[in-house]
């Protein structure tokens, strides 16, 4: 009688690499190599195209090297065939620093419940699935709309977001349907990708996993834990450590306060925890998922309220939240859906009576509530706040902390960095950082002072500065507090690697044009609400135009032509540059936060260009018409180079104002403080006057001539001089400049240079904006 085949009895294993995890099920081989079609792809030149294969031999797994060029290594020695088991560490291509793989046992489902997701490194805490449904043989469409096969009621999800499609070989693939916020596979954004058993498909606040013939859904309701392991942040090539091996667990619905003296690394730690500036070493586990590896997906579940308000003070509370909702939610959300979510956030923060007030009219505590409401629009599970009570009186301080306590009780994890010690009793846990970014204490707030050995907080902070030789971190590590509140409280295994995974950049949100439209409308509303800006914007072209009119009289002559054109140049430069010189630096905090949640840099910059450019061009037209309408321009033959003289001058002044506006944006992107923009505006105007060609001879002067090419007024004055034939009207050394000729080629060159300078300034601004973005967003 024929012998019956025996099913493999080897256990499922999880193979973890720096790029993700793979569940290996008995019954098939798993190929490792540089080939994109491999089961485990390692993109490293030292790895062969088909490097190795993992094979199930009945009750165990075997790794076989496929005659690779640089070899496969285990325990530091080269191997050809090796029996692997949970805990095995393998290197490919180099025994010291080649790509590494770690093998771990896959979890077994608990009796009497649906099987848990098989990758604890991806899903965390073996939570019970929110829903389990059989896998159909046809495509499953996932989205927010009611006609989808699988409806996800989450406003960050598009109406038709993605499809899970069966393939001819019996496997499945996930296909993004042009969603706004992206579809993610094991934390990485994908447009189309195969889905293997145990892989995690992330859509909004939901995660989907294939388990056997079932599709399991896990909904992130906010009750998540955070586990911080050995975070280290260093600068200056590693010589200066800002955060030094910081570890602590944060449970569900926990309010954690982080305190410490100035320079203890509190803000640096906050940036590392939120992924704004990933740590150089260590791991942040979001409910068991590596935050850095899966940052592209998990960033939507993190709210961050910086110390400075992330609001436009000219807008009302409702308007500020409404514009934010337009930017953060998909383009296919209806106005009614957005209004309802804004109203919900306003109600949750107790802002109903303040909803129609301008933000600048609110108290400091109320403004902070609005900043928190803005972050709550997308219902984050983790909420971080940096110095939310800074500058508030004790009453407002306590009010804000009570608000945070309520947010944690409602089902969020809240972490607040603060200098204030007035309301620490409201917190569940307190983290005290000593100088050098080391943990001096972590545990209940009520035990802190007794542990540190002081009666009052001022004494403790004085001791941090005074007793610089005291090893605060060692004292805490050796205490029962460390064992109880860190070692025994952490539910996650230690991460095997010393260095964090480099975060993947998030997917680009769809609907760029819609986001640009929202930004343009918001910016126009902000400027329209600023009465001082409106007054100056309206008055400036009339004042400068009247000055030029007084000089021009009724006819441009030898005595007045140069001066009149110079005043037009000065007026255009001042109007354009003054419009823009403060606009980027004063919104820097707002931009940083919006960029972190996915706002395209190009859309933000283009909104400034569209609004300010339109204003500057209109001002330039008004300036020119006030100055020269009805004036005999004394052009050669009474005509311009290609157009009527007044039209050509108007075009040149408009282009100059637009270019000066771009130059103003460049200055605004360069500076760190708004206060320095006005002195720089004066300097800018002086340079434009001196190097425009009306006061100094520039043509043929080495150095000065070339430097003037970067000065917009040089080309604008030359174009106007060519239109009116200035060398004929006012002959002399200055007007003999070749760029002043009344010729088509020269005139077009002058205008082309203004366009080129505008583009050059725009590229420089975009590059400078990148400096102020979270590290993971700098693409």
XYZ file of C-alpha atoms in Angstrom:
779
model
C 0.000 0.000 0.000
C 1.325 3.402 -0.917
C 2.636 5.500 1.952
C 0.459 8.512 2.720
C 2.271 11.889 2.624
C 2.664 13.534 6.012
C 1.842 17.227 6.432
C 4.724 19.356 7.662
C 4.813 19.814 11.412
C 7.355 22.645 11.476
C 6.133 25.819 13.200
C 5.310 29.056 11.431
C 8.198 31.499 11.668
C 8.421 35.268 11.286
C 11.443 36.544 9.363
C 12.185 40.174 10.283
C 14.416 42.410 8.160
C 14.967 46.158 8.153
C 12.360 46.506 5.400
C 9.567 44.467 6.976
C 8.453 41.076 8.245
C 7.359 37.901 6.486
C 5.353 35.041 7.961
C 6.779 31.736 6.712
C 4.200 28.963 6.642
C 5.189 25.285 6.230
C 4.523 23.843 2.825
C 6.444 26.226 0.560
C 9.953 27.624 0.023
C 10.938 31.245 0.631
C 13.627 32.742 -1.615
C 15.933 35.517 -0.389
C 17.801 37.782 -2.793
C 18.114 41.020 -4.701
C 15.569 39.864 -7.299
C 12.428 42.045 -6.861
C 10.362 38.881 -7.303
C 11.992 37.155 -4.323
C 9.859 36.406 -1.283
C 12.299 38.379 0.873
C 13.906 41.192 -1.137
C 17.217 42.629 0.132
C 18.266 45.682 -1.889
C 21.995 45.566 -1.172
C 24.805 45.188 -3.725
C 26.489 42.511 -1.577
C 23.418 40.268 -1.819
C 23.179 37.979 -4.855
C 20.189 38.002 -7.195
C 19.116 34.566 -5.858
C 21.047 34.436 -2.599
C 19.455 31.785 -0.354
C 16.307 29.743 0.196
C 14.413 28.801 3.352
C 12.845 25.344 3.112
C 10.567 23.416 5.477
C 11.854 19.884 6.186
C 8.878 18.264 7.952
C 9.481 19.368 11.557
C 12.129 22.055 11.078
C 13.308 24.838 8.748
C 16.543 24.806 6.762
C 18.439 27.726 5.228
C 20.436 26.857 2.103
C 22.909 29.224 0.441
C 22.356 29.355 -3.340
C 26.077 29.599 -4.176
C 25.979 33.336 -3.469
C 28.995 35.495 -4.276
C 29.518 36.983 -0.815
C 28.047 34.227 1.334
C 25.454 33.715 4.070
C 26.489 33.900 7.728
C 25.153 32.647 11.060
C 26.927 33.114 14.375
C 29.729 34.901 12.508
C 30.645 31.948 10.258
C 29.807 31.247 6.657
C 27.240 28.518 6.143
C 26.048 26.485 3.166
C 23.132 24.661 4.811
C 21.885 25.386 8.309
C 18.925 24.442 10.507
C 17.217 27.627 11.677
C 14.940 28.167 14.652
C 13.296 31.070 16.508
C 15.983 33.454 17.684
C 18.370 32.763 14.803
C 20.181 35.818 13.423
C 21.417 35.627 9.835
C 23.627 38.008 7.809
C 23.698 38.117 4.029
C 26.754 39.277 2.063
C 28.937 40.238 5.040
C 29.250 38.721 8.544
C 29.613 42.121 10.241
C 27.294 44.615 8.583
C 25.468 42.762 5.830
C 21.646 42.898 5.705
C 20.330 41.119 8.762
C 17.342 38.839 9.283
C 15.987 37.714 12.651
C 13.709 34.704 13.036
C 10.921 34.687 15.607
C 8.104 32.290 16.392
C 4.664 33.276 15.123
C 2.014 33.603 17.855
C -0.656 30.951 18.245
C -4.309 31.977 18.470
C -5.886 31.886 21.884
C -8.509 29.134 22.320
C -12.094 30.104 21.722
C -11.421 33.332 19.838
C -10.650 34.353 16.260
C -7.010 33.904 15.373
C -4.891 36.924 16.161
C -2.796 38.587 13.502
C 0.383 36.586 13.112
C 2.815 39.494 13.265
C 3.093 40.998 16.740
C 5.825 43.288 15.413
C 3.231 44.857 13.128
C 0.009 44.730 15.100
C 1.267 44.710 18.634
C -0.773 43.441 21.469
C -2.715 40.454 20.106
C -5.941 42.422 20.217
C -9.192 40.774 19.304
C -10.219 41.670 15.741
C -12.978 44.251 15.445
C -14.550 42.131 12.713
C -13.835 38.855 10.923
C -15.376 37.929 7.576
C -14.798 35.157 5.041
C -12.572 36.021 2.115
C -14.719 36.120 -1.044
C -13.494 34.896 -4.391
C -14.180 38.301 -5.967
C -12.692 41.747 -5.412
C -13.490 43.540 -2.158
C -13.796 47.311 -2.475
C -12.958 49.253 0.688
C -13.950 52.842 1.381
C -16.113 55.345 3.216
C -19.128 55.229 0.883
C -22.062 53.005 1.820
C -21.925 51.106 -1.510
C -18.499 49.589 -0.790
C -18.142 45.902 0.045
C -16.317 46.890 3.219
C -17.350 50.261 4.660
C -14.833 52.145 6.824
C -16.527 55.008 8.642
C -13.481 57.256 8.910
C -13.221 60.728 7.350
C -9.536 60.297 6.492
C -10.580 57.393 4.223
C -11.689 58.198 0.678
C -15.161 57.220 -0.512
C -13.643 54.553 -2.758
C -10.253 53.970 -1.243
C -8.812 50.595 -2.266
C -9.613 47.112 -3.567
C -8.460 43.722 -2.337
C -8.330 41.626 -5.509
C -7.860 37.877 -5.932
C -5.119 36.711 -8.303
C -5.045 33.706 -10.564
C -2.600 31.845 -8.296
C -5.017 31.996 -5.362
C -3.290 34.889 -3.596
C -4.496 38.481 -3.212
C -3.251 41.954 -4.019
C -4.189 45.373 -2.663
C -4.776 48.180 -5.153
C -5.085 51.831 -4.147
C -7.911 53.600 -6.007
C -6.335 57.053 -6.041
C -7.087 57.701 -2.369
C -6.248 61.017 -0.711
C -4.289 59.694 2.271
C -2.881 56.521 0.740
C -3.040 52.746 1.244
C -0.289 51.060 3.234
C 1.155 47.560 3.279
C 3.119 46.784 6.438
C 3.427 50.520 7.029
C 4.677 51.436 3.551
C 2.605 53.340 0.973
C 1.687 51.215 -2.055
C -0.258 51.680 -5.261
C -0.500 47.946 -6.035
C 1.161 45.116 -4.134
C 0.681 41.404 -3.372
C -0.702 40.622 0.092
C 0.628 37.542 1.872
C -0.846 35.909 4.967
C 0.049 38.001 7.990
C 0.644 41.208 6.010
C -1.062 44.308 7.359
C -3.041 46.555 5.013
C -3.502 49.986 6.593
C -6.405 52.226 5.541
C -7.090 55.212 7.765
C -7.485 54.052 11.366
C -8.147 50.450 10.276
C -5.778 47.552 9.660
C -6.731 44.461 7.637
C -5.024 41.082 7.734
C -5.436 37.842 5.801
C -5.588 34.908 8.206
C -6.372 31.620 6.508
C -9.631 32.070 4.632
C -10.637 35.080 6.726
C -10.193 38.831 6.465
C -9.652 40.340 9.894
C -10.165 44.038 10.630
C -8.570 45.879 13.528
C -9.891 49.393 14.204
C -7.659 51.808 16.129
C -10.141 53.315 18.591
C -7.499 55.354 20.396
C -6.838 53.005 23.296
C -3.228 52.288 22.371
C -0.022 51.849 24.306
C 3.372 53.390 23.592
C 6.631 51.655 24.432
C 9.849 53.672 24.229
C 13.057 51.636 24.178
C 16.580 53.063 24.530
C 16.005 56.273 22.576
C 19.238 58.149 21.958
C 19.632 61.391 20.026
C 23.060 62.895 19.353
C 24.369 65.841 17.354
C 27.754 67.077 16.159
C 28.696 63.683 14.822
C 27.642 61.906 17.998
C 29.874 63.946 20.298
C 26.946 65.658 22.058
C 24.119 63.510 23.382
C 20.763 65.263 23.825
C 18.676 62.208 24.790
C 20.514 59.318 26.429
C 18.990 55.799 26.426
C 15.495 56.841 27.459
C 13.055 53.963 28.013
C 9.531 53.930 29.428
C 6.097 52.396 28.687
C 2.896 54.447 28.413
C -0.363 52.605 28.913
C -3.791 53.149 27.403
C -5.748 56.279 28.421
C -2.608 57.547 30.150
C -1.717 61.190 30.744
C 2.067 61.467 30.935
C 3.912 64.654 31.826
C 7.582 65.168 30.922
C 9.437 67.657 33.119
C 13.036 68.633 33.715
C 15.378 71.610 33.759
C 16.063 73.668 30.654
C 18.350 71.838 28.267
C 17.412 68.382 29.568
C 16.223 67.289 26.114
C 12.452 67.454 26.598
C 11.661 68.964 23.194
C 14.234 66.706 21.525
C 12.546 63.691 23.089
C 9.163 64.943 21.880
C 10.468 65.238 18.316
C 11.850 61.689 18.516
C 8.570 60.299 19.884
C 6.499 61.926 17.135
C 8.853 61.026 14.287
C 9.600 64.689 13.533
C 13.283 64.028 14.174
C 13.804 60.243 14.491
C 16.234 59.067 17.157
C 19.701 57.876 16.198
C 19.253 54.734 18.280
C 16.342 52.931 19.865
C 12.731 52.171 19.070
C 9.293 53.703 19.554
C 6.570 51.056 19.516
C 3.041 52.255 18.769
C 0.913 49.449 20.172
C 3.695 47.080 19.183
C 4.329 48.587 15.754
C 7.639 50.252 14.999
C 6.658 53.916 14.670
C 9.650 54.805 12.517
C 9.225 51.882 10.129
C 5.477 52.495 9.823
C 5.564 56.287 10.174
C 4.043 56.874 6.743
C 0.846 55.187 7.919
C 0.848 55.929 11.657
C 1.487 59.679 11.334
C -2.259 60.083 10.689
C -2.907 58.778 14.200
C -0.563 61.225 15.942
C -1.597 64.722 16.974
C 1.035 67.320 17.849
C 0.378 70.709 19.418
C 3.608 72.791 19.346
C 4.391 75.467 21.892
C 3.445 78.224 19.450
C -0.150 78.281 18.239
C -0.699 76.523 14.901
C -3.448 78.969 13.987
C -4.050 82.046 11.863
C -5.100 84.639 14.470
C -7.170 86.651 11.986
C -9.623 83.789 11.353
C -12.545 82.827 13.544
C -12.343 79.563 15.464
C -14.825 77.848 13.156
C -13.131 79.142 9.992
C -9.669 78.030 11.170
C -10.938 74.520 11.894
C -12.948 74.374 8.663
C -9.942 75.184 6.474
C -7.866 72.611 8.381
C -10.576 70.002 7.780
C -10.517 70.730 4.040
C -6.763 70.188 3.944
C -6.660 67.024 6.054
C -9.708 65.166 4.791
C -10.091 63.691 1.287
C -11.436 65.884 -1.480
C -14.546 63.702 -1.689
C -15.731 64.529 1.830
C -18.856 66.653 1.656
C -19.180 70.062 3.239
C -21.767 68.592 5.600
C -19.345 65.874 6.772
C -16.627 68.423 7.433
C -18.988 70.793 9.226
C -20.196 67.979 11.461
C -16.640 66.977 12.400
C -15.662 70.607 13.096
C -18.748 71.048 15.275
C -17.875 67.842 17.131
C -14.336 69.056 17.849
C -15.620 72.459 18.997
C -18.113 70.771 21.297
C -15.515 68.347 22.681
C -13.218 71.222 23.686
C -16.020 73.396 25.088
C -15.620 76.153 22.483
C -19.267 76.568 21.446
C -19.478 80.104 22.829
C -16.217 81.102 21.099
C -16.754 79.523 17.691
C -17.394 82.804 15.836
C -14.682 84.828 17.604
C -11.386 85.643 15.882
C -8.567 83.562 17.348
C -6.564 86.660 18.312
C -9.371 87.787 20.645
C -9.197 84.595 22.751
C -7.272 84.139 25.975
C -4.106 82.039 25.961
C -5.873 79.005 27.397
C -8.699 79.261 24.880
C -6.237 79.525 21.974
C -4.557 76.363 23.218
C -7.938 74.641 23.229
C -8.425 75.662 19.589
C -4.988 74.235 18.702
C -5.961 70.963 20.371
C -9.337 70.979 18.578
C -7.509 71.344 15.263
C -5.491 68.200 16.002
C -8.577 66.280 17.156
C -10.220 66.684 13.739
C -8.587 63.469 12.518
C -9.214 61.667 15.848
C -5.592 60.856 16.734
C -4.874 58.080 19.220
C -1.696 59.730 20.458
C -1.696 63.419 21.365
C 1.554 65.246 22.111
C 1.741 68.794 23.469
C 4.847 70.952 23.866
C 4.596 73.475 26.723
C 0.815 74.013 26.410
C 0.694 76.078 29.632
C 3.651 78.337 28.839
C 2.764 81.953 29.636
C -0.570 81.095 31.274
C -1.625 82.128 34.747
C -2.102 79.368 37.388
C -5.850 79.212 36.801
C -5.471 78.768 33.044
C -2.636 76.311 33.667
C -4.908 74.075 35.721
C -7.764 74.462 33.230
C -5.575 73.241 30.364
C -4.317 70.278 32.408
C -7.897 69.333 33.333
C -8.715 69.438 29.615
C -5.844 67.023 28.896
C -6.975 64.759 31.718
C -10.409 64.603 30.118
C -8.952 63.835 26.682
C -7.013 60.891 28.144
C -10.060 59.599 29.987
C -12.025 59.687 26.720
C -9.678 57.088 25.224
C -6.392 58.655 24.100
C -2.785 58.532 25.183
C -1.677 62.094 25.983
C 1.956 63.142 26.490
C 2.667 66.711 27.567
C 6.054 68.415 27.907
C 5.847 71.136 30.514
C 7.827 73.409 32.829
C 4.845 73.834 35.123
C 4.587 71.613 38.207
C 1.283 73.052 39.461
C -1.026 70.295 38.192
C 1.176 67.216 37.935
C -1.140 65.381 40.318
C -3.649 65.120 37.455
C -1.234 62.913 35.492
C -0.991 59.121 35.624
C 2.752 59.054 35.064
C 5.606 61.525 35.340
C 8.902 61.369 33.448
C 11.702 63.493 34.906
C 14.692 64.130 32.649
C 18.020 65.090 34.159
C 20.612 67.201 32.295
C 22.005 65.216 29.386
C 18.625 63.725 28.520
C 18.769 60.876 31.060
C 15.829 59.439 33.001
C 15.941 60.591 36.628
C 12.490 59.214 37.469
C 9.506 57.536 35.856
C 6.418 56.601 37.825
C 3.445 58.109 39.695
C 3.755 61.891 40.234
C 3.038 61.598 43.962
C 6.234 59.615 44.628
C 8.598 61.804 42.635
C 9.873 64.305 45.196
C 10.293 61.667 47.884
C 12.323 59.524 45.484
C 14.528 62.461 44.471
C 14.969 63.416 48.130
C 13.380 66.867 48.167
C 10.292 68.541 49.616
C 9.671 71.118 46.879
C 10.137 71.199 43.131
C 12.382 74.297 43.122
C 14.861 72.411 45.305
C 14.905 69.515 42.860
C 15.515 71.750 39.847
C 18.285 73.591 41.690
C 19.906 70.248 42.474
C 19.919 69.247 38.812
C 22.032 72.319 38.041
C 24.096 72.192 41.246
C 24.923 68.484 41.610
C 26.243 67.884 38.132
C 28.332 64.902 39.250
C 25.342 63.059 40.675
C 24.338 60.082 38.544
C 20.571 60.517 38.569
C 20.022 57.860 35.893
C 21.992 55.168 37.741
C 20.121 55.824 40.967
C 16.834 55.346 39.183
C 17.938 52.223 37.290
C 18.911 50.568 40.562
C 15.650 51.460 42.298
C 12.466 49.361 42.686
C 10.645 52.094 40.734
C 12.582 51.198 37.581
C 11.863 47.504 37.945
C 8.157 48.030 38.672
C 7.250 50.888 36.305
C 9.575 50.167 33.379
C 10.970 46.623 33.331
C 7.846 44.820 34.549
C 5.332 47.215 32.961
C 6.549 46.891 29.384
C 4.429 44.426 27.417
C 6.679 44.486 24.351
C 9.833 42.451 23.676
C 13.073 44.330 23.335
C 13.761 45.416 19.770
C 16.658 43.362 18.368
C 18.381 46.164 16.478
C 20.423 49.032 17.940
C 19.513 51.531 15.219
C 15.996 52.601 14.272
C 14.606 51.931 10.835
C 14.680 54.948 8.539
C 11.086 56.204 8.186
C 9.527 55.929 4.763
C 8.155 59.206 3.406
C 4.349 59.313 3.418
C 2.444 59.061 0.176
C 1.611 62.317 -1.534
C -2.004 63.341 -0.894
C -4.178 63.422 -3.988
C -6.172 66.472 -5.012
C -3.265 68.926 -5.277
C -5.440 71.459 -7.106
C -8.140 71.204 -4.430
C -5.583 71.758 -1.674
C -4.187 74.732 -3.559
C -7.698 76.164 -3.852
C -8.247 75.754 -0.106
C -4.915 77.381 0.708
C -5.624 80.291 -1.639
C -9.056 80.889 -0.095
C -7.687 80.636 3.430
C -4.798 82.980 2.730
C -7.077 85.502 1.049
C -9.372 85.356 4.090
C -6.418 85.886 6.439
C -5.194 88.921 4.508
C -8.714 90.274 4.134
C -9.185 90.173 7.902
C -5.957 92.144 8.478
C -7.146 95.736 8.218
C -3.676 97.234 8.642
C -2.379 95.193 5.707
C -5.362 96.201 3.589
C -4.850 99.884 4.354
C -1.155 99.795 3.479
C -1.810 97.656 0.394
C -4.339 100.144 -0.950
C -2.501 103.326 -0.010
C 1.040 102.458 -1.102
C 0.561 102.402 -4.907
C -1.436 105.644 -4.807
C 1.220 107.415 -2.711
C 4.138 106.206 -4.846
C 2.177 106.855 -8.036
C 1.397 110.417 -6.938
C 5.107 111.030 -6.293
C 6.013 109.778 -9.761
C 3.208 111.879 -11.266
C 4.529 114.986 -9.566
C 7.943 114.355 -11.124
C 6.642 113.454 -14.593
C 4.299 116.394 -14.958
C 2.603 116.325 -18.346
C 5.572 115.113 -20.423
C 8.738 113.090 -19.896
C 11.711 115.333 -20.583
C 15.479 115.305 -20.155
C 15.073 116.713 -16.638
C 12.419 114.371 -15.241
C 12.321 111.132 -17.279
C 15.003 109.212 -15.345
C 13.642 110.282 -11.952
C 10.056 109.364 -12.859
C 11.078 105.897 -14.048
C 13.240 105.431 -10.927
C 10.266 106.218 -8.663
C 8.212 103.618 -10.533
C 10.959 101.064 -9.884
C 11.167 101.952 -6.194
C 7.375 101.824 -5.852
C 7.120 98.424 -7.535
C 9.943 96.978 -5.401
C 8.471 98.307 -2.166
C 4.935 97.115 -2.895
C 5.999 93.654 -4.037
C 8.634 92.994 -1.375
C 6.637 94.533 1.482
C 3.709 92.249 0.666
C 5.801 89.097 1.058
C 8.741 89.745 3.340
C 6.966 88.603 6.543
C 4.615 85.979 5.177
C 6.685 82.795 5.473
C 8.512 83.452 8.717
C 5.357 84.407 10.614
C 3.609 81.195 9.488
C 6.567 78.874 10.034
C 5.021 76.893 12.902
C 1.749 76.508 10.980
C 3.622 75.319 7.896
C 5.741 72.821 9.837
C 2.684 71.169 11.347
C 0.682 71.120 8.120
C 3.648 69.744 6.220
C 3.958 66.959 8.797
C 0.383 65.849 8.109
C 0.941 65.752 4.360
C 0.509 69.255 2.919
C 2.531 69.452 -0.330
C 5.293 72.036 -0.189
C 4.553 73.112 -3.751
C 0.873 73.770 -2.986
C 1.755 75.907 0.035
C 4.310 77.974 -1.879
C 2.052 78.314 -4.908
C -0.777 79.662 -2.724
C 1.524 82.477 -1.615
C 2.599 83.156 -5.183
C -0.977 83.255 -6.480
C -2.387 85.551 -3.786
C 0.582 87.838 -3.257
C 1.410 87.867 -6.959
C -2.120 88.953 -7.840
C -2.031 91.695 -5.214
C 1.403 92.896 -6.334
C 0.460 92.989 -10.024
C -2.752 94.914 -9.307
C -0.807 97.382 -7.169
C 1.749 97.797 -9.956
C -0.972 98.538 -12.502
C -2.540 101.122 -10.173
C 0.888 102.647 -9.464
C 1.692 103.007 -13.173
C -1.689 104.394 -14.166
C -1.685 106.955 -11.346
C 1.812 108.004 -12.349
C 1.626 108.077 -16.140
C -1.957 107.981 -17.405
C -2.363 111.035 -19.636
C 1.371 111.865 -19.582
C 3.194 112.299 -22.895
C 5.809 109.551 -22.642
C 7.846 111.039 -25.512
C 8.556 107.598 -26.976
C 10.305 107.357 -30.371
C 7.667 107.906 -33.014
C 5.035 107.907 -30.280
C 5.096 104.087 -30.063
C 6.718 101.443 -27.890
C 8.849 98.530 -28.977
C 5.970 96.106 -29.530
C 2.999 97.610 -27.670
C 1.711 101.076 -26.821
C 4.256 102.813 -24.525
C 1.990 102.909 -21.460
C 1.155 99.206 -21.853
C 4.844 98.288 -22.079
C 5.736 100.311 -18.995
C 2.810 98.828 -17.087
C 3.967 95.329 -18.044
C 7.534 96.045 -16.929
C 6.401 97.510 -13.580
C 4.014 94.571 -13.000
C 6.782 92.051 -13.682
C 9.112 93.970 -11.382
C 6.526 93.976 -8.577
C 5.968 90.220 -9.018
C 9.730 89.528 -9.010
C 10.185 91.743 -5.945
C 7.415 89.774 -4.251
C 9.330 86.543 -4.974
C 12.474 88.171 -3.606
C 10.519 89.114 -0.479
C 9.469 85.474 -0.061
C 13.123 84.494 -0.371
C 14.068 86.876 2.443
C 11.169 85.570 4.541
C 12.331 81.992 4.034
C 15.909 82.908 4.983
C 15.334 84.698 8.284
C 14.532 83.096 11.639
C 12.650 85.975 13.257
C 9.956 88.243 11.898
C 11.550 91.294 13.547
C 14.512 91.344 11.142
C 12.399 91.483 7.989
C 11.771 95.255 8.031
C 15.478 96.240 8.215
C 16.144 93.792 5.413
C 13.316 95.345 3.382
C 15.004 98.753 3.675
C 18.339 97.239 2.639
C 16.631 95.511 -0.266
C 15.132 98.777 -1.480
C 18.493 100.560 -1.256
C 20.218 97.846 -3.283
C 17.511 98.079 -5.947
C 17.956 101.854 -6.220
C 21.754 101.772 -6.334
C 22.064 98.913 -8.819
C 19.159 99.694 -11.151
C 21.330 101.768 -13.512
C 19.775 105.180 -12.849
C 22.443 106.398 -10.390
C 25.606 104.473 -11.276
C 27.189 103.410 -14.524
C 26.945 99.610 -14.563
C 27.552 98.543 -18.147
C 31.162 97.537 -18.704
C 32.149 97.884 -15.029
C 33.686 94.504 -14.011
C 31.971 92.896 -11.034
C 29.328 95.594 -10.660
C 27.829 94.830 -14.050
C 27.579 91.099 -13.304
C 26.207 91.685 -9.802
C 23.447 93.869 -11.191
C 22.138 90.939 -13.232
C 20.603 89.552 -10.009
C 18.835 92.860 -9.268
C 15.271 92.941 -10.703
C 15.081 96.730 -10.895
C 18.065 96.713 -13.278
C 16.036 94.877 -15.922
C 12.748 96.667 -15.268
C 14.332 100.119 -15.570
C 16.122 98.987 -18.740
C 12.831 97.803 -20.266
C 11.087 101.106 -19.441
C 14.073 103.084 -20.694
C 13.951 101.152 -23.957
C 10.214 101.835 -24.340
C 10.557 105.630 -23.982
C 13.949 105.800 -25.730
C 15.631 107.279 -22.669
C 19.017 107.506 -24.390
C 17.409 109.913 -26.898
C 15.313 111.872 -24.392
C 18.096 112.248 -21.795
C 21.419 111.516 -23.507
C 24.397 110.878 -21.249
C 26.805 108.283 -19.870
C 24.175 106.458 -17.794
C 21.513 106.298 -20.513
C 24.009 104.948 -23.059
C 23.631 101.556 -21.398
C 23.180 98.868 -24.130
C 20.222 97.419 -22.179
C 18.366 100.745 -22.612
C 18.162 100.430 -26.411
C 14.802 100.837 -28.120
C 14.912 97.433 -29.834
C 12.761 94.341 -29.780
C 15.552 91.920 -28.854
C 16.854 94.005 -25.950
C 13.374 94.761 -24.597
C 12.381 91.082 -24.665
C 15.694 90.181 -22.964
C 14.917 92.632 -20.147
C 11.487 91.122 -19.520
C 12.762 87.556 -19.880
C 15.359 88.198 -17.195
C 12.614 89.332 -14.804
C 10.748 86.076 -15.438
C 13.965 84.066 -14.993
C 14.775 85.812 -11.706
C 11.256 85.078 -10.436
C 11.719 81.393 -11.214
C 15.178 81.373 -9.610
C 13.870 82.980 -6.432
C 10.977 80.513 -6.364
C 13.303 77.514 -6.551
C 15.435 78.972 -3.769
C 12.362 79.524 -1.579
C 11.219 75.928 -2.089
C 14.678 74.718 -1.116
C 14.738 76.885 1.993
C 11.253 75.764 3.048
C 12.590 72.223 3.106
C 14.992 73.158 5.925
C 12.119 73.808 8.322
C 10.238 70.580 7.665
C 10.222 67.365 9.720
C 13.161 65.231 8.628
C 10.936 62.488 7.195
C 9.138 64.964 4.905
C 12.274 66.353 3.233
C 11.891 64.786 -0.201
